Amino acid sequence: MIPLAEIQPPVIDYGGLAPLFATIGGSLVVFLVGLLGGRFVQRTLVPLLAAAALLAAIGLTVANWDPGDTKPIIEGALAIDTLALFLSMLFFVAGLATIALSLRAPVVRETGSGEHLGLLLGSISGMVILAGAENLVTLFVGIELLSIPLYVLCASELGRASSLEAGLKYLVVGSVGSATLLYGLALVYGATGSTDFAGIAKGIGTTVGVGDPLLLTGVALCATGLAFKASVAPFHQWTPDVYQGAPTPITSFMAVATKAAAFAIILRLFDHALADVQAEWAPALAALAVLTILIGNAGAIAQSSLKRMLAWSGVAQAGYLLAGVVVGTRLGLQATAFYLAVYLLMNVAAFAVVIARERVSEHGDDIRSLQDLGRASPLLAWPMTIAMLALAGFPATAGFIGKFYLIDAAVAGEYAWLGIMIVVGSMISLVYYLRVIAVMWMGQFAIELPTFPPRRVKPVSGWSPEADARAQPEVVAVAVLAAAATVVLGIVPSPLFDLARDVGSSLSALV
Amino acid sequence: MFTIHLSIVVFLPFAAGLIAAFLPARVGRWLVVAATLGVLGYAIAMIADFDGDSGGLQYVTDDAWISELGIRYQLGVDGLNLFLIALTALLWAAATLWAALRTEDRPRLFMFNMAFAETAVLGAFCAQDLALFVVFFDLMLVPFYFLIGGWGEGDRVRATTRFTIYTLVGSLLMLAGAIALGVLAGPGGDLSFSLAVLAERPLEAGTQQWIFLLFAAAFLVKAPLFPLHGWVVDTYRATPIPVLVVLSAALSKVGVYGFLRIVLPILPDASQHFQDLMIILAVVSILYGSVLAFSQDEARLVVAYSSIAQLGFIVLGIFSLSELGSQGALMQMVNHGLVVGALFFIIAVLTARAGSTSLARMGGMALRAPVLAALFLVVALATLAMPGSPNFVAEILILFGTFEDKLVYGLVASAGVALAAVYMIRLFQRSMHNRTEPSAEPRELGGLDLAVIAPLTVVIVALGVYPQVMLDRTDEATTSKVEAAATAADGSPSAAEAPQAGPPGGGAPPGVQVQP
């Protein structure tokens, strides 16, 4: 028996926790205020409150920014370091964009603003916990808190069968992923006798051998579970269906924030807790990366739905990101963090344009909804063009520098062939990214694709640039801002490099 | 003396294009033309001001750009790129002038893309940092993608997609190669892509070889050379004339220029190792291009295939790894740019007169249009390397360079010179002589068309009369670029490693190389 007097209460750093309080508190407030009816509350007050919560969280995150090693905020459970803060920042920015994009979305009319944005903030809170997890249990709590609101959000466009289908699919696949992860976590605990990451890192090599089968099975199951979340092939099959079915603002949020969250924990688990067995897991993750790059890019080629195309492209991009994890170096960590930020900008710009078009065009999210957009609405066509060029890795966009950084990290980490795989993936991706640009700018021509019956969506405004812009200025603004940031960071990337360097200082096990 | 800022040269067209995009079209297009003329003025001043005796870089701009990745914003001019910059400036001035008079569909966007393309090509020629070169090299594709896809003829979207994917596949391989080069050459994470620094950090021969192949893929697609020319036919058919002029004349030179600027100095052992392969590809291209050029009915395709043959000559000169050969290659780059630019403008005029691109439907133009015929004749004779033309000088240099070491290949390549006479004379004869087709209306050149074509012809004649103006200024630079590769021994420890091996053996490697 331990005498009661010897039990120390855990040290809690409330300053460090403040961003999390902001999102959780914001979520509760938004839920409650959302109960009030009325157009003003639903259309203006609730989104404003949600945005205020995220802005406050961003401010508090900036205040906590302090390069260096991990600092505990709840001892043994949660910690902050620049990696957690940087990724939290991405979640908050993605959240803000999603709020803007869903202002006039049909889903908000159907479910109510309070529920929609409350769940969104809840999911963001889960991501923040996940990014700062120091312990297998916190990790699992974070991943569930992030996933469960998303299951609901995917299914929240009640009037549309595909939305419900997406929610159910995501629930089933997500649960399988979570269960696999949980098994893996249990085995890792069983092998090392410790649930916190530092303990695991210390345990490997002392209490348990590097080649211990229990440990390696646990690691493999963890990798599988996280691969589901990050949509890494061959565990990616849910991605296109769920992305297409979910309300588009939620798709955009999942594409950027969920992926960043999944990579947060992949980085922390593999590059921190399991850093000593890098030689064991790196070849396996490298094989997954190659598979993901090839399958993602091949899958995207045949898509006529822009949401599905972006889903497959997201799979491919997850493969590129994995290269930064595989090498297990500080440079790899920095490159991954850098690319996650760039990936957010490129995808938000693309999804914003898809949202703007899908509300107006009779073709829905089909690629034909973009036809001749260069003439009709340059303010939407340019952001989409920039996003596609950036995703394809053209220079003068941040996408180029992100890929440059990843290949640099791969070659320096003695995975030069993985760098070449990134390049091969980019080549295949040209086929579908350039097609989007051609549709917007090159007038009428036959799109060589299997044809589907168009999904009839009632146009809410006429076909003219003015009407489009009037209909959804916030969507256009998000697209233009994200695209502008993509170009600016492609020419002046130093600020983002500074942040990435700070992030690099966080995981002390890396060289 | 006044100072020349290369950044102004490079970015002037882009800035003008951007401003023009927000001006009324009739003002904007002339603003872009004025900017290209400004660049041309700068380039001429540069040739006059250039110090031919110093082998080093002049007008250097060197700033940190992305220090985290070791990328510097480094521009400079030496004998290697001086005339290519001038060629680019001249052809863009001609092409934008031509386009300014004709383009009706979305003229501002067209002019913006033209200007953007000039900036990218000039940037690639001026860049002295490998990563910066890759940036401009890839960037060039964006405006050309839009120009061909937006304003092309026929199956334009398929053509532009094919063109972009072909060339970008090469570029991306080069990107991987460039990063690998920087990382593997940099000791302990000291990343640098500066060409001068890389040339002093030799890689081992095995590493050089796979990186060489990545670079060669990019440059050979761009050239294009024989097995990688799949984009040529579609692209040359679909591309609008002013774009085709700059694409064929300037863009295709960036690839072969890359061999001289980057591959030979930085990967000397691999260049030596793959010398035979490259020469064989070059010779095959010469024969293949010439034979196909001879059998085409479409005027554009005659020139397209002849370009493959001409680019074959250039690559042959470069990989003869001799001073004469590379100097001839450099001169031929400029000559080919000039003649092919003029040829495409003339073909555009002929096509407008005949109402068809088919050679069978042209004919009999010479009688009514003597000026056009005279200009065409000068250009055609230059293309087939008539003595007295600059192409003659260049091809002789290339062949002499090849004879030094690779006599057999040189003899086979000589056949290409004869074949060039066949296809060029056929092109001239079919279009200018023969019976007049009833549908064709022979007319003399208009004043504005003359203003575009005549200056190109004058430059061709001037270079033929006085090639020294170019040879004097390029001599130092080409010699220094082939030196490392020419002295590198295939298979044995590289010449670059010799200093590390110790001072006593320092004199041996060059001496060994004298005896082939």
Coordinates of C-alpha atoms in Angstrom, one line a residue, chain A residues 14-429:
Chain A
Y14 CA -3.3 25.4 -17.4
G15 CA -1.6 27.8 -19.8
G16 CA -0.7 24.9 -22.0
L17 CA -4.1 23.5 -21.8
A18 CA -5.8 26.8 -22.7
P19 CA -6.2 26.1 -26.5
L20 CA -7.9 22.9 -25.7
F21 CA -10.2 24.6 -23.2
A22 CA -11.0 27.1 -25.9
T23 CA -12.2 24.5 -28.4
I24 CA -14.0 22.3 -25.9
G25 CA -15.6 25.3 -24.2
G26 CA -16.4 26.7 -27.6
S27 CA -18.0 23.4 -28.6
L28 CA -20.3 23.4 -25.6
V29 CA -21.3 27.1 -26.0
V30 CA -22.0 26.6 -29.6
F31 CA -24.2 23.5 -28.9
L32 CA -26.2 25.5 -26.3
V33 CA -26.6 28.7 -28.3
G34 CA -27.5 26.6 -31.3
L35 CA -30.6 25.4 -29.4
L36 CA -32.1 28.8 -29.8
G37 CA -34.0 29.1 -33.1
G38 CA -34.0 32.1 -35.3
R39 CA -32.2 33.1 -38.5
F40 CA -29.8 35.5 -36.8
V41 CA -28.6 32.9 -34.3
Q42 CA -28.3 30.1 -36.9
R43 CA -26.8 32.1 -39.7
T44 CA -24.6 34.6 -37.8
L45 CA -24.2 34.2 -34.1
V46 CA -23.3 30.5 -33.9
P47 CA -20.7 30.6 -36.7
L48 CA -19.3 33.8 -35.2
L49 CA -19.0 32.0 -31.8
A50 CA -17.3 29.0 -33.3
A51 CA -14.9 31.2 -35.3
A52 CA -14.2 33.2 -32.1
A53 CA -13.4 30.0 -30.2
L54 CA -10.9 28.9 -32.9
L55 CA -9.4 32.3 -33.2
A56 CA -8.9 32.3 -29.4
A57 CA -7.3 28.9 -29.7
I58 CA -5.0 30.1 -32.4
G59 CA -4.0 33.1 -30.2
L60 CA -3.3 30.8 -27.2
T61 CA -1.4 28.4 -29.3
V62 CA 0.9 31.2 -30.6
A63 CA 1.4 32.4 -27.0
N64 CA 2.5 28.8 -26.0
W65 CA 5.0 28.6 -28.9
D66 CA 8.3 27.7 -27.5
P67 CA 10.9 25.7 -29.5
G68 CA 12.6 23.0 -27.6
D69 CA 11.8 19.6 -26.0
T70 CA 8.4 18.3 -25.0
K71 CA 6.9 20.0 -21.9
P72 CA 4.2 18.1 -20.0
I73 CA 0.9 19.9 -19.5
I74 CA -0.9 17.0 -17.8
E75 CA 1.9 14.9 -16.5
G76 CA 2.2 11.6 -18.2
A77 CA -0.9 12.2 -20.3
L78 CA -0.6 15.3 -22.4
A79 CA 2.3 17.3 -23.4
I80 CA 3.0 20.2 -25.7
D81 CA 5.8 20.8 -28.0
T82 CA 6.2 22.6 -31.2
L83 CA 5.0 19.6 -33.2
A84 CA 1.7 19.5 -31.2
L85 CA 1.3 23.3 -31.4
F86 CA 2.1 23.4 -35.1
L87 CA -0.4 20.7 -36.0
S88 CA -3.0 22.3 -33.6
M89 CA -2.6 25.4 -35.6
L90 CA -3.4 23.5 -38.8
F91 CA -6.5 22.0 -37.2
F92 CA -7.7 25.4 -36.2
V93 CA -7.1 27.0 -39.6
A94 CA -8.8 24.0 -41.3
G95 CA -11.7 24.5 -38.8
L96 CA -12.0 28.2 -39.7
A97 CA -12.0 27.4 -43.4
T98 CA -14.7 24.8 -42.8
I99 CA -16.9 27.3 -40.9
A100 CA -16.7 29.7 -43.8
L101 CA -17.3 27.0 -46.3
S102 CA -20.4 25.6 -44.5
L103 CA -22.0 29.0 -43.9
R104 CA -24.5 28.4 -46.7
A105 CA -24.2 24.7 -47.0
P106 CA -27.4 22.7 -47.3
V107 CA -26.2 20.5 -44.4
V108 CA -26.4 23.4 -42.0
R109 CA -30.0 24.1 -43.0
E110 CA -30.9 20.5 -42.3
T111 CA -29.1 19.8 -39.0
G112 CA -28.8 23.3 -37.5
S113 CA -25.7 25.3 -37.1
G114 CA -25.2 24.5 -33.4
E115 CA -25.0 20.8 -33.9
H116 CA -22.9 21.1 -37.0
L117 CA -20.3 23.5 -35.6
G118 CA -20.4 22.0 -32.1
L119 CA -19.5 18.6 -33.5
L120 CA -16.8 20.2 -35.6
L121 CA -15.2 21.9 -32.6
G122 CA -15.5 18.6 -30.7
S123 CA -13.6 16.8 -33.4
I124 CA -10.9 19.5 -33.4
S125 CA -10.6 19.1 -29.6
G126 CA -9.9 15.4 -30.2
M127 CA -7.3 16.2 -32.7
V128 CA -5.6 18.6 -30.3
I129 CA -5.5 15.9 -27.6
L130 CA -4.2 13.4 -30.2
A131 CA -1.4 15.8 -31.3
G132 CA -0.3 16.2 -27.7
A133 CA -0.7 12.6 -26.5
E134 CA 2.1 11.3 -24.4
N135 CA 0.6 8.1 -23.5
L136 CA -1.2 5.2 -25.3
V137 CA -4.4 5.8 -23.4
T138 CA -4.6 9.5 -24.2
L139 CA -3.8 8.6 -27.8
F140 CA -6.8 6.4 -28.0
V141 CA -9.1 8.9 -26.2
G142 CA -8.0 11.5 -28.7
I143 CA -8.5 9.4 -31.7
E144 CA -12.1 8.4 -30.6
L145 CA -13.0 12.0 -29.7
L146 CA -11.9 13.1 -33.2
S147 CA -13.6 10.2 -35.0
I148 CA -17.0 10.0 -33.4
P149 CA -18.2 13.6 -34.2
L150 CA -16.9 13.0 -37.8
Y151 CA -19.1 9.8 -38.1
V152 CA -22.1 12.0 -37.3
L153 CA -21.0 14.9 -39.5
C154 CA -20.5 12.7 -42.5
A155 CA -24.1 11.4 -42.2
S156 CA -25.6 14.8 -41.4
E157 CA -27.0 15.6 -44.8
L158 CA -30.1 13.7 -43.9
G159 CA -31.9 14.2 -47.2
R160 CA -29.3 12.5 -49.2
A161 CA -28.8 8.7 -49.2
S162 CA -25.2 8.9 -50.1
S163 CA -24.5 11.0 -47.1
L164 CA -26.0 8.5 -44.8
E165 CA -24.1 5.7 -46.6
A166 CA -20.9 7.7 -46.2
G167 CA -21.5 8.0 -42.4
L168 CA -22.2 4.4 -42.0
K169 CA -19.2 3.3 -44.0
Y170 CA -16.9 5.6 -42.1
L171 CA -18.3 4.3 -38.9
V172 CA -17.7 0.7 -39.7
V173 CA -14.3 1.2 -41.3
G174 CA -13.3 3.7 -38.6
S175 CA -14.3 1.2 -35.9
V176 CA -12.3 -1.6 -37.4
G177 CA -9.3 0.8 -37.6
S178 CA -9.8 1.8 -34.0
A179 CA -10.1 -1.8 -32.8
T180 CA -6.9 -2.8 -34.7
L181 CA -5.1 0.1 -33.2
L182 CA -6.3 -0.8 -29.8
Y183 CA -5.0 -4.3 -30.2
G184 CA -1.7 -3.0 -31.3
L185 CA -1.5 -0.6 -28.4
A186 CA -2.3 -3.4 -25.9
L187 CA 0.5 -5.6 -27.4
V188 CA 3.0 -2.7 -27.3
Y189 CA 2.1 -2.2 -23.6
G190 CA 2.4 -5.9 -23.0
A191 CA 5.8 -6.0 -24.5
T192 CA 7.3 -2.9 -23.0
G193 CA 5.3 -2.7 -19.7
S194 CA 4.7 0.9 -20.1
T195 CA 1.9 3.1 -21.6
D196 CA 3.7 6.4 -21.9
F197 CA 5.9 7.0 -24.9
A198 CA 9.0 7.9 -23.0
G199 CA 8.7 4.6 -21.0
I200 CA 8.2 2.6 -24.2
A201 CA 11.2 4.2 -25.8
K202 CA 13.2 3.4 -22.6
G203 CA 11.8 -0.1 -22.4
I204 CA 12.9 -1.1 -25.9
G205 CA 16.4 -2.5 -25.7
T206 CA 16.3 -2.9 -21.9
T207 CA 13.1 -4.8 -20.8
V208 CA 12.3 -6.1 -24.3
G209 CA 14.6 -6.9 -27.2
V210 CA 14.4 -5.0 -30.4
G211 CA 13.3 -8.1 -32.4
D212 CA 10.7 -9.2 -29.8
P213 CA 7.7 -10.7 -31.7
L214 CA 5.1 -9.3 -29.3
L215 CA 6.5 -5.8 -29.8
L216 CA 6.7 -6.2 -33.6
T217 CA 3.2 -7.5 -33.9
G218 CA 2.0 -4.6 -31.8
V219 CA 3.8 -2.2 -34.0
A220 CA 2.4 -3.8 -37.1
L221 CA -1.2 -3.6 -35.7
C222 CA -0.7 0.1 -34.7
A223 CA 0.6 0.9 -38.2
T224 CA -2.5 -0.8 -39.7
G225 CA -4.9 1.0 -37.4
L226 CA -3.3 4.4 -38.2
A227 CA -3.1 3.6 -41.9
F228 CA -6.9 3.4 -41.8
K229 CA -7.1 6.9 -40.3
A230 CA -4.5 8.4 -42.7
S231 CA -6.0 6.5 -45.7
V232 CA -2.8 4.8 -46.5
A233 CA -3.1 2.0 -49.0
P234 CA -4.2 -0.8 -48.8
F235 CA -6.5 0.5 -46.0
H236 CA -7.8 3.4 -48.1
Q237 CA -10.9 1.9 -49.7
W238 CA -13.3 3.9 -47.7
T239 CA -11.8 7.2 -48.7
P240 CA -13.4 7.9 -52.1
D241 CA -16.9 6.8 -51.0
V242 CA -16.9 8.7 -47.7
Y243 CA -15.3 11.8 -49.2
Q244 CA -17.9 11.8 -52.0
G245 CA -20.9 11.1 -49.8
A246 CA -20.0 13.5 -46.9
P247 CA -21.2 17.1 -47.1
T248 CA -18.4 18.9 -49.0
P249 CA -17.2 21.3 -46.3
I250 CA -16.8 18.2 -44.0
T251 CA -15.0 16.4 -46.8
S252 CA -12.6 19.3 -47.0
F253 CA -12.1 19.2 -43.2
M254 CA -11.5 15.5 -43.2
A255 CA -9.1 15.7 -46.1
V256 CA -6.8 18.2 -44.4
A257 CA -7.3 18.1 -40.7
T258 CA -7.9 14.3 -40.1
K259 CA -4.9 13.6 -42.3
A260 CA -2.8 16.0 -40.3
A261 CA -4.0 14.5 -37.0
A262 CA -3.3 10.9 -38.2
F263 CA 0.2 12.0 -39.2
A264 CA 0.6 13.7 -35.8
I265 CA 0.2 10.5 -34.1
I266 CA 2.2 8.5 -36.7
L267 CA 5.1 10.8 -36.2
R268 CA 4.9 10.7 -32.4
L269 CA 4.5 7.0 -32.2
F270 CA 7.1 6.0 -34.7
D271 CA 9.6 8.8 -34.5
H272 CA 9.5 9.1 -30.8
A273 CA 8.3 6.0 -28.9
L274 CA 9.5 3.5 -31.5
A275 CA 12.5 5.5 -32.8
D276 CA 14.9 2.8 -31.7
V277 CA 13.4 0.1 -33.8
Q278 CA 13.3 2.3 -36.9
A279 CA 15.3 -0.4 -38.8
E280 CA 12.4 -2.8 -38.2
W281 CA 9.4 -0.7 -39.2
A282 CA 11.0 1.6 -41.8
P283 CA 11.0 -1.0 -44.7
A284 CA 7.4 -1.9 -44.0
L285 CA 6.3 1.7 -43.9
A286 CA 8.3 2.4 -47.1
A287 CA 6.5 -0.4 -48.8
L288 CA 3.2 1.1 -47.7
A289 CA 4.3 4.5 -49.0
V290 CA 5.1 3.1 -52.4
L291 CA 1.8 1.2 -52.6
T292 CA -0.1 4.3 -51.5
I293 CA 1.5 6.5 -54.0
L294 CA 0.9 4.1 -56.9
I295 CA -2.7 3.2 -55.9
G296 CA -3.7 6.7 -55.1
N297 CA -2.5 8.2 -58.3
A298 CA -3.8 5.3 -60.4
G299 CA -7.2 5.6 -58.7
A300 CA -7.5 9.3 -59.3
I301 CA -7.1 9.0 -63.1
A302 CA -10.5 7.4 -63.7
Q303 CA -12.6 9.7 -61.6
S304 CA -15.1 12.2 -63.0
S305 CA -16.3 13.4 -59.6
L306 CA -14.0 16.1 -58.3
K307 CA -14.5 15.0 -54.7
R308 CA -13.5 11.4 -55.5
M309 CA -10.6 12.6 -57.5
L310 CA -9.4 14.7 -54.6
A311 CA -9.9 11.8 -52.3
W312 CA -7.7 9.6 -54.4
S313 CA -5.2 12.4 -54.7
G314 CA -5.3 12.6 -50.9
V315 CA -4.4 9.0 -50.7
A316 CA -1.4 9.6 -53.0
Q317 CA -0.3 12.6 -51.0
A318 CA -0.4 10.5 -47.8
G319 CA 2.1 8.3 -49.5
Y320 CA 4.4 11.3 -50.1
L321 CA 4.0 12.3 -46.5
L322 CA 4.9 8.8 -45.3
A323 CA 8.3 9.2 -46.9
G324 CA 9.1 11.9 -44.4
V325 CA 8.2 9.5 -41.5
V326 CA 10.0 6.5 -42.9
V327 CA 13.4 8.1 -42.8
G328 CA 13.1 8.7 -39.1
T329 CA 15.2 11.8 -39.1
R330 CA 14.8 15.4 -37.9
L331 CA 14.8 16.5 -41.5
G332 CA 12.1 14.0 -42.3
L333 CA 10.0 15.4 -39.4
Q334 CA 10.4 18.9 -40.7
A335 CA 9.6 18.0 -44.2
T336 CA 6.4 16.2 -43.1
A337 CA 5.3 19.1 -41.0
F338 CA 6.0 21.5 -43.9
Y339 CA 4.1 19.4 -46.4
L340 CA 1.1 19.0 -44.1
A341 CA 0.8 22.8 -44.0
V342 CA 1.1 23.1 -47.7
Y343 CA -1.3 20.3 -48.3
L344 CA -3.9 22.1 -46.2
L345 CA -3.6 25.2 -48.3
M346 CA -3.8 23.4 -51.6
N347 CA -6.7 21.2 -50.7
V348 CA -8.7 24.0 -49.0
A349 CA -8.4 26.1 -52.2
A350 CA -9.5 23.1 -54.4
F351 CA -12.4 22.1 -52.1
A352 CA -13.6 25.7 -51.8
V353 CA -14.0 25.9 -55.6
V354 CA -15.7 22.5 -55.7
I355 CA -18.2 23.8 -53.1
A356 CA -18.8 27.0 -55.0
R357 CA -19.5 25.1 -58.2
E358 CA -21.5 22.3 -56.8
R359 CA -24.0 24.7 -55.4
V360 CA -24.5 26.4 -58.7
S361 CA -23.9 23.9 -61.4
E362 CA -26.3 21.2 -62.6
H363 CA -23.4 18.8 -62.8
G364 CA -22.8 18.8 -59.0
D365 CA -19.2 17.9 -58.2
D366 CA -18.6 16.4 -61.6
I367 CA -15.6 17.7 -63.5
R368 CA -18.0 19.1 -66.0
S369 CA -19.2 21.7 -63.5
L370 CA -15.9 23.4 -64.1
Q371 CA -16.3 23.7 -67.9
D372 CA -15.1 27.0 -69.2
L373 CA -14.8 28.4 -65.7
G374 CA -11.8 30.5 -66.8
R375 CA -14.1 32.7 -68.9
A376 CA -17.2 32.6 -66.6
S377 CA -15.6 33.1 -63.3
P378 CA -11.8 33.8 -63.2
L379 CA -11.9 34.3 -59.4
L380 CA -12.8 30.6 -59.0
A381 CA -10.8 29.3 -61.9
W382 CA -7.4 30.8 -60.8
P383 CA -7.5 29.4 -57.3
M384 CA -8.4 26.0 -58.7
T385 CA -5.6 26.2 -61.3
I386 CA -3.1 27.2 -58.7
A387 CA -4.3 24.4 -56.4
M388 CA -3.9 21.8 -59.2
L389 CA -0.5 23.0 -60.2
A390 CA 0.6 23.0 -56.6
L391 CA -0.7 19.5 -56.0
A392 CA 1.1 18.4 -59.1
G393 CA 4.3 20.0 -57.7
F394 CA 4.9 22.8 -60.2
P395 CA 7.4 25.4 -59.1
A396 CA 6.5 28.8 -57.8
T397 CA 3.9 27.1 -55.7
A398 CA 4.4 25.8 -52.2
G399 CA 3.7 22.3 -53.4
F400 CA 6.9 22.3 -55.3
I401 CA 8.9 23.3 -52.3
G402 CA 7.1 20.8 -50.1
K403 CA 8.0 18.0 -52.5
F404 CA 11.5 19.3 -52.8
Y405 CA 11.8 19.1 -49.0
L406 CA 10.4 15.6 -48.8
I407 CA 12.7 14.3 -51.5
D408 CA 15.6 16.0 -49.9
A409 CA 14.7 14.3 -46.6
A410 CA 14.3 10.9 -48.3
V411 CA 17.6 11.1 -50.1
A412 CA 19.5 12.3 -47.0
G413 CA 17.9 9.5 -45.0
E414 CA 19.3 7.0 -47.5
Y415 CA 15.9 6.3 -49.1
A416 CA 16.8 7.8 -52.5
W417 CA 14.5 5.4 -54.3
L418 CA 11.6 6.6 -52.2
G419 CA 12.4 10.1 -53.4
I420 CA 12.2 8.8 -57.0
M421 CA 8.9 7.1 -56.2
I422 CA 7.5 10.5 -55.1
V423 CA 8.6 11.8 -58.5
V424 CA 7.0 8.9 -60.3
G425 CA 3.8 9.5 -58.4
S426 CA 3.8 13.1 -59.5
M427 CA 4.2 12.1 -63.1
I428 CA 1.1 9.9 -63.0
S429 CA -0.8 12.6 -61.1

